[in-house]
mmCIF file of C-alpha atoms in Angstrom:
data_model
loop_
_atom_site.group_PDB
_atom_site.id
_atom_site.type_symbol
_atom_site.label_atom_id
_atom_site.label_comp_id
_atom_site.label_asym_id
_atom_site.label_seq_id
_atom_site.Cartn_x
_atom_site.Cartn_y
_atom_site.Cartn_z
ATOM 1 C CA ALA A 263 45.600 5.716 -3.996
ATOM 2 C CA THR A 264 43.127 4.996 -6.782
ATOM 3 C CA VAL A 265 44.772 1.665 -7.615
ATOM 4 C CA ALA A 266 44.814 0.755 -3.916
ATOM 5 C CA ALA A 267 41.101 1.525 -3.635
ATOM 6 C CA PHE A 268 40.328 -0.707 -6.601
ATOM 7 C CA ASP A 269 42.497 -3.490 -5.166
ATOM 8 C CA ALA A 270 40.706 -3.213 -1.818
ATOM 9 C CA ALA A 271 37.302 -3.377 -3.530
ATOM 10 C CA ALA A 272 38.346 -6.383 -5.595
ATOM 11 C CA ALA A 273 39.436 -8.201 -2.424
ATOM 12 C CA GLU A 274 36.082 -7.737 -0.693
ATOM 13 C CA PRO A 275 33.863 -10.828 -0.317
ATOM 14 C CA LYS A 276 31.503 -11.337 -3.261
ATOM 15 C CA LEU A 277 27.779 -10.776 -2.689
ATOM 16 C CA ASN A 278 26.328 -14.240 -3.181
ATOM 17 C CA ASP A 279 23.709 -14.375 -0.421
ATOM 18 C CA ARG A 280 20.229 -13.216 -1.481
ATOM 19 C CA ALA A 281 19.010 -12.888 2.117
ATOM 20 C CA ASP A 282 21.984 -10.688 2.942
ATOM 21 C CA LEU A 283 21.245 -8.445 -0.037
ATOM 22 C CA VAL A 284 17.709 -7.991 1.278
ATOM 23 C CA ARG A 285 18.928 -7.373 4.828
ATOM 24 C CA ARG A 286 21.234 -4.546 3.813
ATOM 25 C CA VAL A 287 18.442 -2.540 2.119
ATOM 26 C CA ALA A 288 17.725 -0.613 5.327
ATOM 27 C CA ALA A 289 18.850 -0.292 8.921
ATOM 28 C CA PRO A 290 17.134 -2.686 11.365
ATOM 29 C CA LEU A 291 13.825 -1.508 12.769
ATOM 30 C CA ALA A 292 14.140 0.142 16.158
ATOM 31 C CA PRO A 293 11.922 -1.492 18.810
ATOM 32 C CA LEU A 294 8.616 0.119 19.680
ATOM 33 C CA SER A 295 8.132 2.089 22.856
ATOM 34 C CA SER A 296 7.090 0.038 25.885
ATOM 35 C CA ASN A 297 3.661 1.691 25.892
ATOM 36 C CA HIS A 298 2.779 0.597 22.352
ATOM 37 C CA LEU A 299 0.884 -2.521 23.403
ATOM 38 C CA ALA A 300 -0.512 -1.013 26.596
ATOM 39 C CA TRP A 301 -2.837 1.449 24.902
ATOM 40 C CA ARG A 302 -3.599 -0.953 22.027
ATOM 41 C CA ALA A 303 -5.096 -3.599 24.296
ATOM 42 C CA SER A 304 -7.976 -4.206 21.856
ATOM 43 C CA SER A 305 -7.983 -5.163 18.195
ATOM 44 C CA GLU A 306 -10.501 -2.386 17.683
ATOM 45 C CA HIS A 307 -9.353 1.086 16.763
ATOM 46 C CA PRO A 308 -8.163 2.562 20.083
ATOM 47 C CA ASN A 309 -10.251 5.039 22.043
ATOM 48 C CA GLU A 310 -9.064 8.606 21.719
ATOM 49 C CA THR A 311 -7.461 10.450 24.582
ATOM 50 C CA THR A 312 -9.238 13.121 26.527
ATOM 51 C CA GLY A 313 -8.888 16.794 25.666
ATOM 52 C CA ARG A 314 -9.934 18.995 22.785
ATOM 53 C CA LYS A 315 -10.566 17.201 19.530
ATOM 54 C CA ASP A 316 -9.127 18.736 16.406
ATOM 55 C CA VAL A 317 -8.332 18.135 12.753
ATOM 56 C CA LEU A 318 -5.304 16.218 11.506
ATOM 57 C CA ARG A 319 -3.498 19.382 10.386
ATOM 58 C CA LYS A 320 -3.415 20.843 13.897
ATOM 59 C CA HIS A 321 -2.099 17.637 15.419
ATOM 60 C CA ALA A 322 0.509 17.254 12.667
ATOM 61 C CA THR A 323 1.881 20.724 13.341
ATOM 62 C CA ARG A 324 1.957 20.017 17.049
ATOM 63 C CA VAL A 325 3.856 16.726 16.713
ATOM 64 C CA ILE A 326 6.444 18.344 14.429
ATOM 65 C CA ARG A 327 6.891 21.052 17.077
ATOM 66 C CA GLU A 328 7.125 18.323 19.715
ATOM 67 C CA THR A 329 9.853 16.627 17.665
ATOM 68 C CA LEU A 330 11.880 19.817 17.280
ATOM 69 C CA ASP A 331 11.551 20.492 21.017
ATOM 70 C CA ARG A 332 12.733 17.005 21.972
ATOM 71 C CA GLU A 333 15.289 16.221 19.287
ATOM 72 C CA LYS A 334 17.891 18.977 19.428
ATOM 73 C CA ASP A 335 19.565 17.766 16.237
ATOM 74 C CA ALA A 336 16.314 17.659 14.221
ATOM 75 C CA VAL A 337 16.151 20.087 11.280
ATOM 76 C CA TYR A 338 13.003 20.866 9.294
ATOM 77 C CA VAL A 339 13.612 21.907 5.672
ATOM 78 C CA GLY A 340 11.202 22.716 2.867
ATOM 79 C CA GLU A 341 10.379 25.312 0.234
ATOM 80 C CA ASP A 342 7.863 27.548 2.009
ATOM 81 C CA CYS A 343 7.906 26.359 5.611
ATOM 82 C CA VAL A 344 9.274 29.494 7.321
ATOM 83 C CA HIS A 345 6.085 31.509 6.873
ATOM 84 C CA GLY A 346 3.803 28.588 7.817
ATOM 85 C CA GLY A 347 3.987 26.534 4.680
ATOM 86 C CA TYR A 348 1.457 25.000 2.379
ATOM 87 C CA TYR A 349 -1.755 24.261 4.283
ATOM 88 C CA LEU A 350 -0.240 25.990 7.389
ATOM 89 C CA MET A 351 1.425 22.727 8.382
ATOM 90 C CA THR A 352 4.484 24.541 9.774
ATOM 91 C CA GLU A 353 2.629 27.438 11.388
ATOM 92 C CA GLY A 354 4.691 28.889 14.244
ATOM 93 C CA LEU A 355 7.596 26.455 13.898
ATOM 94 C CA HIS A 356 10.145 28.959 12.583
ATOM 95 C CA ALA A 357 9.371 31.387 15.398
ATOM 96 C CA ALA A 358 10.042 28.628 17.921
ATOM 97 C CA HIS A 359 13.126 27.229 16.179
ATOM 98 C CA PRO A 360 14.493 29.841 13.755
ATOM 99 C CA ARG A 361 17.833 28.093 13.203
ATOM 100 C CA ARG A 362 16.344 24.670 12.541
ATOM 101 C CA VAL A 363 13.339 25.482 10.306
ATOM 102 C CA ARG A 364 14.720 26.607 6.974
ATOM 103 C CA ASP A 365 13.517 27.324 3.441
ATOM 104 C CA PHE A 366 15.167 26.178 0.218
ATOM 105 C CA PRO A 367 14.598 27.432 -3.338
ATOM 106 C CA PRO A 368 11.975 25.495 -5.370
ATOM 107 C CA ASP A 369 14.426 22.813 -6.455
ATOM 108 C CA GLU A 370 13.474 19.384 -5.141
ATOM 109 C CA THR A 371 16.768 17.736 -6.143
ATOM 110 C CA THR A 372 18.694 20.269 -4.055
ATOM 111 C CA LEU A 373 16.211 19.939 -1.190
ATOM 112 C CA LEU A 374 16.534 16.145 -1.010
ATOM 113 C CA GLY A 375 20.290 16.361 -1.536
ATOM 114 C CA ALA A 376 20.551 18.748 1.406
ATOM 115 C CA ALA A 377 18.543 16.324 3.541
ATOM 116 C CA ALA A 378 20.940 13.509 2.616
ATOM 117 C CA GLY A 379 23.890 15.716 3.491
ATOM 118 C CA LEU A 380 22.368 16.701 6.819
ATOM 119 C CA ALA A 381 21.781 13.041 7.681
ATOM 120 C CA GLN A 382 25.364 12.141 6.843
ATOM 121 C CA ARG A 383 26.590 14.976 9.042
ATOM 122 C CA GLY A 384 24.689 13.559 12.004
ATOM 123 C CA PHE A 385 21.518 15.636 11.919
ATOM 124 C CA LEU A 386 17.957 14.275 11.890
ATOM 125 C CA PRO A 387 16.327 15.881 8.831
ATOM 126 C CA ILE A 388 12.594 16.219 8.303
ATOM 127 C CA VAL A 389 12.168 17.282 4.688
ATOM 128 C CA GLU A 390 8.870 18.629 3.371
ATOM 129 C CA MET A 391 7.951 17.885 -0.233
ATOM 130 C CA PRO A 392 5.274 20.542 -0.896
ATOM 131 C CA TYR A 393 3.261 18.479 -3.381
ATOM 132 C CA ALA A 394 3.494 14.778 -4.139
ATOM 133 C CA LYS A 395 3.981 15.425 -7.845
ATOM 134 C CA TYR A 396 7.067 17.500 -7.085
ATOM 135 C CA LEU A 397 8.822 14.348 -5.914
ATOM 136 C CA ASP A 398 9.155 13.521 -9.619
ATOM 137 C CA CYS A 399 11.387 16.583 -9.995
ATOM 138 C CA GLY A 400 13.771 15.209 -7.377
ATOM 139 C CA ALA A 401 13.301 11.565 -8.362
ATOM 140 C CA ASP A 402 16.955 10.766 -9.001
ATOM 141 C CA GLN A 403 18.029 12.091 -5.594
ATOM 142 C CA PHE A 404 15.084 10.303 -3.965
ATOM 143 C CA TYR A 405 16.260 6.984 -5.383
ATOM 144 C CA GLU A 406 19.836 7.761 -4.316
ATOM 145 C CA ILE A 407 18.548 8.241 -0.769
ATOM 146 C CA ALA A 408 16.625 4.958 -0.983
ATOM 147 C CA ILE A 409 19.631 2.937 -2.153
ATOM 148 C CA HIS A 410 22.263 4.638 0.006
ATOM 149 C CA HIS A 411 22.134 2.205 2.938
ATOM 150 C CA TRP A 412 22.348 -0.732 0.531
ATOM 151 C CA LEU A 413 25.307 0.727 -1.350
ATOM 152 C CA SER A 414 27.271 1.538 1.788
ATOM 153 C CA ASN A 415 26.046 -1.513 3.722
ATOM 154 C CA GLY A 416 25.004 0.852 6.480
ATOM 155 C CA THR A 417 28.400 2.472 6.941
ATOM 156 C CA ARG A 418 27.027 5.977 6.272
ATOM 157 C CA PRO A 419 24.101 7.474 8.253
ATOM 158 C CA ASN A 420 21.047 8.143 6.128
ATOM 159 C CA GLY A 421 18.033 8.363 8.456
ATOM 160 C CA MET A 422 15.385 10.969 7.683
ATOM 161 C CA VAL A 423 11.646 11.654 7.538
ATOM 162 C CA ILE A 424 10.181 12.825 4.227
ATOM 163 C CA ARG A 425 6.773 14.500 4.466
ATOM 164 C CA LEU A 426 5.011 14.002 1.130
ATOM 165 C CA GLN A 427 2.046 16.375 1.143
ATOM 166 C CA GLY A 428 -0.311 17.641 -1.557
ATOM 167 C CA PHE A 429 -1.348 14.043 -2.229
ATOM 168 C CA ASP A 430 -4.631 12.676 -3.578
ATOM 169 C CA ARG A 431 -8.151 14.074 -3.489
ATOM 170 C CA GLY A 432 -8.606 17.821 -3.982
ATOM 171 C CA LEU A 433 -10.017 20.508 -6.247
ATOM 172 C CA PHE A 434 -7.107 22.948 -6.370
ATOM 173 C CA GLY A 435 -4.377 22.863 -8.991
ATOM 174 C CA GLY A 436 -5.456 19.900 -11.094
ATOM 175 C CA ASN A 437 -3.286 16.820 -11.501
ATOM 176 C CA PHE A 438 -0.044 18.506 -10.446
ATOM 177 C CA HIS A 439 -1.452 19.288 -6.987
ATOM 178 C CA THR A 440 -3.619 16.166 -6.518
ATOM 179 C CA HIS A 441 -1.152 13.526 -7.655
ATOM 180 C CA ASN A 442 -2.208 10.035 -6.519
ATOM 181 C CA GLU A 443 0.661 7.815 -7.610
ATOM 182 C CA LEU A 444 3.385 6.492 -5.299
ATOM 183 C CA ARG A 445 6.865 5.176 -6.014
ATOM 184 C CA LEU A 446 7.974 2.897 -3.204
ATOM 185 C CA PRO A 447 11.523 1.654 -3.816
ATOM 186 C CA PRO A 448 13.303 -0.712 -1.409
ATOM 187 C CA GLY A 449 14.878 1.253 1.412
ATOM 188 C CA VAL A 450 11.887 3.553 2.045
ATOM 189 C CA ASP A 451 9.189 2.960 4.680
ATOM 190 C CA ALA A 452 5.988 4.614 3.412
ATOM 191 C CA VAL A 453 3.154 5.271 5.857
ATOM 192 C CA CYS A 454 -0.149 7.154 5.795
ATOM 193 C CA PHE A 455 -2.569 7.865 8.640
ATOM 194 C CA SER A 456 -6.235 8.798 8.319
ATOM 195 C CA ASN A 457 -6.664 10.877 11.497
ATOM 196 C CA GLY A 458 -4.699 13.214 13.721
ATOM 197 C CA ALA A 459 -4.238 10.979 16.767
ATOM 198 C CA ASP A 460 -2.774 8.130 14.746
ATOM 199 C CA TYR A 461 -0.680 10.629 12.781
ATOM 200 C CA VAL A 462 0.940 11.782 16.008
ATOM 201 C CA ARG A 463 1.597 8.227 17.180
ATOM 202 C CA GLY A 464 2.931 7.214 13.795
ATOM 203 C CA PHE A 465 5.087 10.310 13.353
ATOM 204 C CA ARG A 466 6.767 9.618 16.679
ATOM 205 C CA HIS A 467 7.567 6.135 15.417
ATOM 206 C CA ALA A 468 8.825 7.557 12.115
ATOM 207 C CA VAL A 469 11.247 9.776 14.027
ATOM 208 C CA ARG A 470 12.384 6.772 16.092
ATOM 209 C CA GLN A 471 13.107 4.824 12.901
ATOM 210 C CA ALA A 472 14.860 7.771 11.239
ATOM 211 C CA ARG A 473 17.026 8.047 14.344
ATOM 212 C CA ALA A 474 17.916 4.375 13.805
ATOM 213 C CA GLY A 475 18.988 5.132 10.228
ATOM 214 C CA ARG A 476 15.866 4.349 8.201
ATOM 215 C CA VAL A 477 14.221 6.524 5.539
ATOM 216 C CA VAL A 478 10.531 7.064 6.313
ATOM 217 C CA MET A 479 8.102 8.791 3.949
ATOM 218 C CA VAL A 480 4.928 10.057 5.621
ATOM 219 C CA VAL A 481 2.196 10.568 2.998
ATOM 220 C CA ASP A 482 -0.221 13.400 3.836
ATOM 221 C CA PRO A 483 -3.460 13.427 1.772
ATOM 222 C CA THR A 484 -4.754 16.993 1.407
ATOM 223 C CA TYR A 485 -8.384 15.947 1.879
ATOM 224 C CA LEU A 486 -7.719 14.614 5.378
ATOM 225 C CA LEU A 487 -5.916 17.666 6.767
ATOM 226 C CA ASN A 488 -9.019 19.630 7.730
ATOM 227 C CA LEU A 489 -11.731 16.956 7.649
ATOM 228 C CA ARG A 490 -14.175 17.827 10.421
ATOM 229 C CA GLU A 491 -16.486 14.821 10.475
ATOM 230 C CA ALA A 492 -16.782 13.207 13.894
ATOM 231 C CA PRO A 493 -14.684 10.043 13.338
ATOM 232 C CA TRP A 494 -11.785 12.126 12.045
ATOM 233 C CA LEU A 495 -11.704 14.705 14.827
ATOM 234 C CA THR A 496 -9.424 13.312 17.526
ATOM 235 C CA GLY A 497 -7.740 14.217 20.767
ATOM 236 C CA TYR A 498 -3.968 14.529 21.078
ATOM 237 C CA PRO A 499 -2.359 11.303 22.340
ATOM 238 C CA ALA A 500 -0.375 11.014 25.551
ATOM 239 C CA ASP A 501 3.357 11.659 25.288
ATOM 240 C CA ASP A 502 4.405 8.007 25.274
ATOM 241 C CA GLU A 503 1.868 6.657 22.765
ATOM 242 C CA GLU A 504 3.406 5.364 19.551
ATOM 243 C CA LEU A 505 2.130 3.430 16.544
ATOM 244 C CA GLY A 506 4.204 0.947 14.564
ATOM 245 C CA PHE A 507 4.036 0.730 10.789
ATOM 246 C CA ASP A 508 2.729 -2.847 10.612
ATOM 247 C CA VAL A 509 -0.415 -2.347 12.692
ATOM 248 C CA CYS A 510 -3.911 -3.141 11.464
ATOM 249 C CA LEU A 511 -6.564 -0.873 13.002
ATOM 250 C CA ARG A 512 -10.085 -2.281 12.916
ATOM 251 C CA ARG A 513 -13.220 -0.145 12.622
ATOM 252 C CA SER A 514 -16.096 -2.597 13.043
ATOM 253 C CA ASP A 515 -19.508 -2.017 11.502
ATOM 254 C CA ASP A 516 -22.022 -2.399 14.347
ATOM 255 C CA ARG A 517 -24.874 -3.415 12.038
ATOM 256 C CA PRO A 518 -25.956 -7.075 12.270
ATOM 257 C CA GLY A 519 -25.585 -9.332 9.257
ATOM 258 C CA ASP A 520 -24.519 -12.816 8.242
ATOM 259 C CA SER A 521 -22.509 -11.652 5.231
ATOM 260 C CA ARG A 522 -19.792 -9.347 6.508
ATOM 261 C CA VAL A 523 -17.304 -7.807 4.127
ATOM 262 C CA ALA A 524 -13.776 -6.847 5.160
ATOM 263 C CA CYS A 525 -12.327 -3.697 3.623
ATOM 264 C CA VAL A 526 -8.566 -3.124 3.812
ATOM 265 C CA SER A 527 -7.564 0.462 3.185
ATOM 266 C CA TRP A 528 -5.387 3.458 4.032
ATOM 267 C CA GLY A 529 -5.514 7.256 3.826
ATOM 268 C CA THR A 530 -8.613 8.676 2.152
ATOM 269 C CA GLY A 531 -9.678 5.136 1.333
ATOM 270 C CA VAL A 532 -10.563 4.629 5.008
ATOM 271 C CA VAL A 533 -12.985 7.561 4.811
ATOM 272 C CA ALA A 534 -14.487 6.193 1.592
ATOM 273 C CA ALA A 535 -14.878 2.742 3.148
ATOM 274 C CA VAL A 536 -16.657 4.063 6.242
ATOM 275 C CA ARG A 537 -18.974 6.170 4.084
ATOM 276 C CA ALA A 538 -19.687 3.173 1.850
ATOM 277 C CA ARG A 539 -21.653 1.616 4.699
ATOM 278 C CA ASP A 540 -24.480 4.037 3.944
ATOM 279 C CA LEU A 541 -24.625 2.714 0.368
ATOM 280 C CA PHE A 542 -24.473 -1.008 1.112
ATOM 281 C CA ASP A 543 -26.890 -3.368 2.876
ATOM 282 C CA PHE A 544 -24.310 -5.647 4.504
ATOM 283 C CA PRO A 545 -21.860 -4.744 7.279
ATOM 284 C CA ILE A 546 -18.413 -3.541 6.182
ATOM 285 C CA ASP A 547 -15.616 -3.975 8.718
ATOM 286 C CA VAL A 548 -12.783 -1.586 7.856
ATOM 287 C CA PHE A 549 -9.144 -2.503 8.497
ATOM 288 C CA GLU A 550 -6.763 0.431 8.250
ATOM 289 C CA THR A 551 -3.160 -0.473 7.372
ATOM 290 C CA PRO A 552 -0.921 2.622 7.665
ATOM 291 C CA GLY A 553 2.144 0.764 6.411
ATOM 292 C CA LEU A 554 2.052 0.815 2.604
ATOM 293 C CA ALA A 555 4.106 -2.241 1.736
ATOM 294 C CA GLY A 556 3.489 -5.947 2.081
ATOM 295 C CA CYS A 557 1.332 -7.694 4.637
ATOM 296 C CA SER A 558 1.727 -7.720 8.410
ATOM 297 C CA ASP A 559 0.941 -10.663 10.667
ATOM 298 C CA GLU A 560 -1.755 -8.501 12.221
ATOM 299 C CA LEU A 561 -3.577 -8.006 8.913
ATOM 300 C CA ALA A 562 -3.362 -11.675 7.984
ATOM 301 C CA ALA A 563 -4.815 -12.670 11.351
ATOM 302 C CA SER A 564 -7.543 -10.016 11.114
ATOM 303 C CA LEU A 565 -8.855 -11.437 7.825
ATOM 304 C CA GLU A 566 -9.339 -14.943 9.207
ATOM 305 C CA GLY A 567 -13.008 -15.879 9.020
ATOM 306 C CA TYR A 568 -13.862 -13.519 6.154
ATOM 307 C CA ASP A 569 -14.887 -14.944 2.790
ATOM 308 C CA ALA A 570 -14.944 -11.583 1.013
ATOM 309 C CA VAL A 571 -12.609 -8.596 1.116
ATOM 310 C CA VAL A 572 -12.340 -5.296 -0.731
ATOM 311 C CA PHE A 573 -9.016 -3.477 -1.006
ATOM 312 C CA ALA A 574 -9.798 0.253 -1.215
ATOM 313 C CA ASP A 575 -6.726 2.051 -2.534
ATOM 314 C CA PRO A 576 -6.578 5.804 -3.291
ATOM 315 C CA CYS A 577 -3.915 5.334 -5.984
ATOM 316 C CA LYS A 578 -4.376 4.588 -9.678
ATOM 317 C CA PRO A 579 -4.790 0.871 -10.518
ATOM 318 C CA THR A 580 -1.220 0.202 -11.639
ATOM 319 C CA GLN A 581 0.290 2.224 -8.757
ATOM 320 C CA CYS A 582 -1.632 0.734 -5.820
ATOM 321 C CA PRO A 583 0.404 -0.323 -2.767
ATOM 322 C CA SER A 584 -2.496 -2.730 -2.149
ATOM 323 C CA LEU A 585 -1.246 -4.883 -5.035
ATOM 324 C CA ALA A 586 1.768 -5.860 -2.928
ATOM 325 C CA THR A 587 -0.536 -6.552 0.017
ATOM 326 C CA ILE A 588 -2.783 -8.798 -2.081
ATOM 327 C CA SER A 589 0.219 -10.708 -3.405
ATOM 328 C CA ALA A 590 1.660 -11.160 0.086
ATOM 329 C CA LEU A 591 -1.684 -12.407 1.451
ATOM 330 C CA GLN A 592 -1.978 -14.860 -1.440
ATOM 331 C CA SER A 593 1.539 -16.166 -0.829
ATOM 332 C CA ARG A 594 0.721 -16.733 2.842
ATOM 333 C CA GLY A 595 -2.582 -18.464 2.086
ATOM 334 C CA ALA A 596 -4.400 -15.661 3.934
ATOM 335 C CA LEU A 597 -6.272 -14.034 1.030
ATOM 336 C CA PRO A 598 -10.041 -14.599 1.307
ATOM 337 C CA PRO A 599 -11.469 -16.500 -1.684
ATOM 338 C CA ARG A 600 -13.471 -13.539 -2.994
ATOM 339 C CA TRP A 601 -11.768 -10.183 -3.319
ATOM 340 C CA ARG A 602 -11.880 -6.989 -5.354
ATOM 341 C CA LEU A 603 -9.630 -3.955 -5.750
ATOM 342 C CA ALA A 604 -11.372 -0.562 -5.699
ATOM 343 C CA SER A 605 -9.042 2.246 -6.755
ATOM 344 C CA ALA A 606 -8.873 5.670 -8.321
ATOM 345 C CA VAL A 607 -9.547 5.945 -12.051
ATOM 346 C CA ASP A 608 -6.691 5.194 -14.456
ATOM 347 C CA THR A 609 -6.411 8.740 -15.782
ATOM 348 C CA TYR A 610 -5.282 12.193 -14.619
ATOM 349 C CA ASN A 611 -7.116 14.542 -12.286
ATOM 350 C CA PRO A 612 -8.814 17.617 -13.787
ATOM 351 C CA LEU A 613 -8.962 21.033 -12.182
ATOM 352 C CA GLY A 614 -12.009 21.668 -9.990
ATOM 353 C CA ARG A 615 -13.494 18.144 -10.121
ATOM 354 C CA ASP A 616 -13.090 15.115 -7.868
ATOM 355 C CA LEU A 617 -14.673 12.416 -10.048
ATOM 356 C CA THR A 618 -11.377 10.607 -10.756
ATOM 357 C CA PHE A 619 -10.612 9.788 -7.094
ATOM 358 C CA LEU A 620 -11.627 6.705 -5.123
ATOM 359 C CA SER A 621 -15.174 7.206 -3.805
ATOM 360 C CA ALA A 622 -17.573 5.586 -1.364
ATOM 361 C CA ARG A 623 -19.615 4.397 -4.359
ATOM 362 C CA ASP A 624 -16.542 2.602 -5.745
ATOM 363 C CA VAL A 625 -16.096 0.761 -2.441
ATOM 364 C CA ALA A 626 -19.820 -0.100 -2.159
ATOM 365 C CA ASP A 627 -19.911 -1.426 -5.742
ATOM 366 C CA ALA A 628 -16.834 -3.584 -5.102
ATOM 367 C CA ALA A 629 -18.410 -4.902 -1.903
ATOM 368 C CA ALA A 630 -21.626 -5.772 -3.784
ATOM 369 C CA ALA A 631 -19.566 -7.642 -6.376
ATOM 370 C CA VAL A 632 -17.741 -9.832 -3.850
ATOM 371 C CA VAL A 633 -20.937 -10.598 -1.929
ATOM 372 C CA ALA A 634 -22.610 -11.632 -5.183
ATOM 373 C CA GLY A 635 -19.599 -13.780 -6.042
ATOM 374 C CA ARG A 636 -18.804 -11.847 -9.204
#
């Protein structure tokens, strides 16, 4: 049998097509819901739905519950999710679905391995990584998950959603609980949303893509979970609203001015960019890009007419997803002539201080530099 298996492998066609090797990295994207374009009729950030406005954490819990209610084969696994989890993200979920919300020991390799096994057995796993730094502990299994579709050429199911929480800005726990580096191998869709309404829309799309066989990692910055400032308190979207990964959500600065600066950002960087307006004399139009890889057609089109752009990235300089975006824009001839990268500091994060994270001052200083042509 072993010799026969080797003979069969040797007889397979050789992999000589670069495009085909790229294609097999992940399952094809599932199409968006029919209502995607209906509620996004404007290039501006969409108006929120009616109803009580709440913080991102509340909406995230609700959309996970919604997923478990709708998807009867969905299973939520983590390390402390039964009792409500870190940051109360899974509050009430075990009581509603005791068989499908389960705890694992604090062993991230086993946790991710179980998620891979569940996917291959036909379940739809949602796996919670309690802190972003803990992904390092399960790194080998994470990369196995990323490469699995490529290795099997899609012959084995591998779709799942990974919730990467405990990311970025915070005071608790020092660097190991405020990790702001991301590893984004081929085969993983990484997304991050700055507010609860978009989180719900994007999570629904993540589940759709996981159902189609893709691996989606939803990055949850701690600082955003309970942010109660007006722009970040949102209503819960209608049932059929969904947000694709390649969107570009514009938040225009309503101040007049001849020299407008574009700021492309994601996660906590969107908050920093909006706050930077109070520290800068010229208007800053903020473009939120939840998808953390490459450059969408929407972003390229949005930057037409701008001479200056700041990329505000919450990660450390050598780990910024924005670097791939900048490169893609340059390759397409869509990168404005003056640009700057504002990022977190290239060091580790101390306990009880937030001075190493991307700030509004960092964004304002970068904007001043591009306006001045420096």
